[in-house]
Amino acid sequence: VSGMLDSSIVSAGIDYISLTLPNDHPSAATWWERCMKYLETIVQAGNELQPARRLGYDGVAIGGSFLGIREDSYLCTISGERAQQGFDAVYDRDCHISRLDVQTTVRVPGGAVDTARNARNAVVRSNMRLGAERQRNATLIEDLRGGATCYVGSMKSPQFARIYNKEAESGEERYKECWRYEILLRNELAGKMAE
């Protein structure tokens, strides 16, 4: 805990968004144009637009993002830092948000190598105070390169958390001594968070 007091937030915000809109919705054409315009900014950053098919949608993929159409609806997904940057461009209250990941990345001097293990142990202690129906599972995965991740909850549930060594995961110098705290929200919870 004492090491965490010296930590600083490196980034915080949206890390993934997936949303759909019926293609007969009055604002569907305008929304499609807004999404496409955002994807064009990714092209301008030096990425190549490729034809793609996902979840029965035909469309285009670029830099971890996708925009597609099928008979009944449009789908847009944006991942990573671009999700935060593109949120205002693609979000529409009338869309169904099927998934929204929010994250905070924290730099801890010394790297706090036990962060994932400490998170799992915190879940164990919390479960001791909770009834069986409210308890959560926590899975700790560590590798020999210093990577560690604690998964909290079930990936199939409406909410799921993970805490991981961002430096080990990304290999990027800008994430030296950083840990990422991420929550994946689905459907109703995702929609409420997006609002």
XYZ file of C-alpha atoms in Angstrom:
195
model
C 0.000 0.000 0.000
C 2.764 2.469 0.853
C 4.235 2.181 -2.662
C 0.854 2.965 -4.197
C 0.810 6.342 -2.443
C 3.688 7.440 -4.683
C 1.960 6.277 -7.879
C 0.770 8.511 -10.699
C -1.935 8.036 -13.313
C -0.475 7.654 -16.801
C -3.804 7.334 -18.614
C -7.460 6.724 -17.895
C -10.459 6.278 -20.127
C -12.095 3.997 -22.635
C -10.016 1.109 -23.986
C -12.633 -0.689 -26.110
C -16.118 0.038 -27.408
C -18.507 -2.051 -29.466
C -21.810 -0.560 -30.558
C -24.600 -1.308 -33.019
C -27.409 0.723 -34.532
C -30.352 -0.605 -36.561
C -29.857 0.447 -40.168
C -33.466 1.646 -40.400
C -32.918 4.101 -37.505
C -33.511 7.744 -38.566
C -29.918 8.737 -37.694
C -28.257 5.571 -39.075
C -26.825 7.183 -42.220
C -25.419 10.127 -40.271
C -23.955 7.811 -37.620
C -22.316 5.642 -40.324
C -20.729 8.773 -41.835
C -19.411 9.895 -38.424
C -17.878 6.460 -37.801
C -16.327 6.374 -41.266
C -14.915 9.867 -40.774
C -13.250 8.713 -37.554
C -11.750 5.684 -39.308
C -10.325 8.087 -41.902
C -8.321 9.754 -39.113
C -6.735 6.344 -38.450
C -5.883 6.087 -42.156
C -4.267 9.529 -42.003
C -2.054 8.268 -39.167
C -0.482 5.821 -41.634
C -2.717 2.742 -41.312
C -4.272 0.836 -44.191
C -7.997 0.178 -44.492
C -8.737 -3.497 -45.280
C -11.974 -5.277 -46.248
C -13.123 -7.447 -43.337
C -15.981 -9.570 -42.009
C -16.818 -9.879 -38.308
C -19.815 -11.355 -36.509
C -21.752 -11.526 -39.781
C -21.001 -7.883 -40.664
C -19.229 -6.951 -43.907
C -17.076 -3.870 -43.693
C -13.595 -2.493 -43.157
C -10.935 -2.972 -40.486
C -8.076 -0.703 -39.573
C -5.765 -0.394 -36.574
C -7.847 -2.529 -34.188
C -11.114 -0.937 -35.342
C -13.968 -2.219 -37.488
C -17.024 -0.737 -39.185
C -19.529 -3.009 -40.885
C -23.089 -3.558 -42.037
C -25.462 -6.494 -42.274
C -29.121 -6.750 -43.191
C -30.459 -5.383 -39.902
C -27.768 -3.123 -38.419
C -24.402 -1.400 -38.405
C -21.521 -2.370 -36.089
C -18.581 -0.257 -34.984
C -15.752 -1.447 -32.711
C -12.717 0.548 -31.644
C -9.944 -0.771 -29.426
C -7.001 0.606 -27.498
C -6.159 4.285 -27.235
C -8.250 5.001 -30.321
C -11.390 4.033 -28.383
C -10.902 7.003 -26.059
C -10.013 9.314 -28.934
C -12.974 8.205 -31.065
C -15.664 7.917 -28.410
C -17.286 11.288 -29.136
C -17.264 10.542 -32.861
C -19.005 7.162 -32.648
C -21.151 7.313 -29.512
C -24.868 7.859 -30.025
C -27.521 7.448 -27.325
C -29.624 5.371 -29.693
C -26.863 2.798 -30.206
C -26.739 -0.446 -28.301
C -23.407 -0.617 -26.478
C -22.595 -4.317 -26.255
C -19.176 -3.824 -24.665
C -17.238 -0.987 -23.079
C -13.846 -1.397 -21.415
C -12.606 1.367 -19.135
C -9.047 1.522 -17.834
C -6.682 3.365 -15.573
C -2.955 2.894 -16.062
C -0.825 3.713 -13.036
C 2.940 4.131 -12.760
C 4.277 2.823 -9.471
C 7.909 3.605 -8.567
C 9.756 0.310 -8.280
C 7.111 -1.417 -10.384
C 5.162 -2.929 -7.454
C 5.820 -6.446 -8.757
C 3.233 -7.999 -6.416
C 0.282 -5.906 -7.662
C -1.556 -8.761 -9.430
C -0.938 -11.163 -6.535
C -2.107 -8.508 -4.055
C -5.289 -8.011 -6.098
C -6.047 -11.734 -6.009
C -5.418 -11.822 -2.262
C -7.757 -8.843 -1.812
C -10.515 -10.811 -3.565
C -9.850 -13.784 -1.261
C -10.153 -11.531 1.823
C -13.291 -9.880 0.446
C -14.906 -13.263 -0.254
C -14.480 -14.189 3.420
C -16.901 -11.386 4.310
C -19.418 -12.057 1.538
C -22.157 -14.622 1.202
C -21.570 -17.451 -1.280
C -23.820 -15.861 -3.950
C -21.807 -12.606 -3.943
C -18.317 -14.082 -3.964
C -16.079 -13.627 -6.990
C -13.470 -15.835 -8.509
C -9.962 -14.469 -9.050
C -7.344 -16.069 -11.269
C -3.690 -15.147 -11.079
C -1.431 -15.812 -14.063
C 2.305 -15.076 -13.909
C 5.085 -15.642 -16.405
C 8.860 -15.779 -16.139
C 9.361 -12.393 -17.860
C 7.718 -10.394 -15.068
C 4.242 -10.423 -16.540
C 1.352 -10.974 -14.170
C -2.404 -10.652 -14.522
C -5.235 -11.015 -12.043
C -8.642 -11.735 -13.579
C -11.613 -11.032 -11.316
C -15.026 -12.505 -12.062
C -16.252 -14.418 -15.091
C -15.554 -13.317 -18.670
C -19.173 -14.247 -19.478
C -20.682 -11.983 -16.806
C -21.880 -8.376 -17.354
C -18.719 -7.130 -15.629
C -15.212 -8.514 -15.535
C -11.962 -6.999 -14.259
C -8.306 -7.517 -14.940
C -5.189 -6.014 -13.395
C -1.965 -6.570 -15.288
C 1.619 -5.475 -15.751
C 1.287 -3.086 -18.701
C 5.052 -2.809 -19.168
C 5.396 -6.594 -19.616
C 2.271 -6.809 -21.802
C 3.157 -3.949 -24.167
C 6.954 -4.006 -24.118
C 6.815 -0.216 -24.532
C 9.141 2.101 -22.617
C 6.315 4.576 -21.965
C 4.694 1.937 -19.721
C 7.771 1.313 -17.573
C 6.657 0.396 -14.008
C 2.972 0.628 -15.034
C -0.018 -1.457 -14.052
C -3.352 -1.377 -15.845
C -6.668 -1.694 -14.013
C -9.374 -2.534 -16.531
C -13.084 -3.262 -16.273
C -15.025 -4.866 -19.110
C -18.734 -3.997 -19.069
C -21.424 -5.564 -21.256
C -24.843 -4.507 -22.521
C -26.879 -2.604 -19.895
C -23.849 -1.806 -17.727
C -21.878 -0.745 -20.813
C -24.716 1.526 -21.942
C -25.016 3.165 -18.531
C -21.254 3.766 -18.378
C -21.232 5.214 -21.903
C -23.976 7.685 -20.933
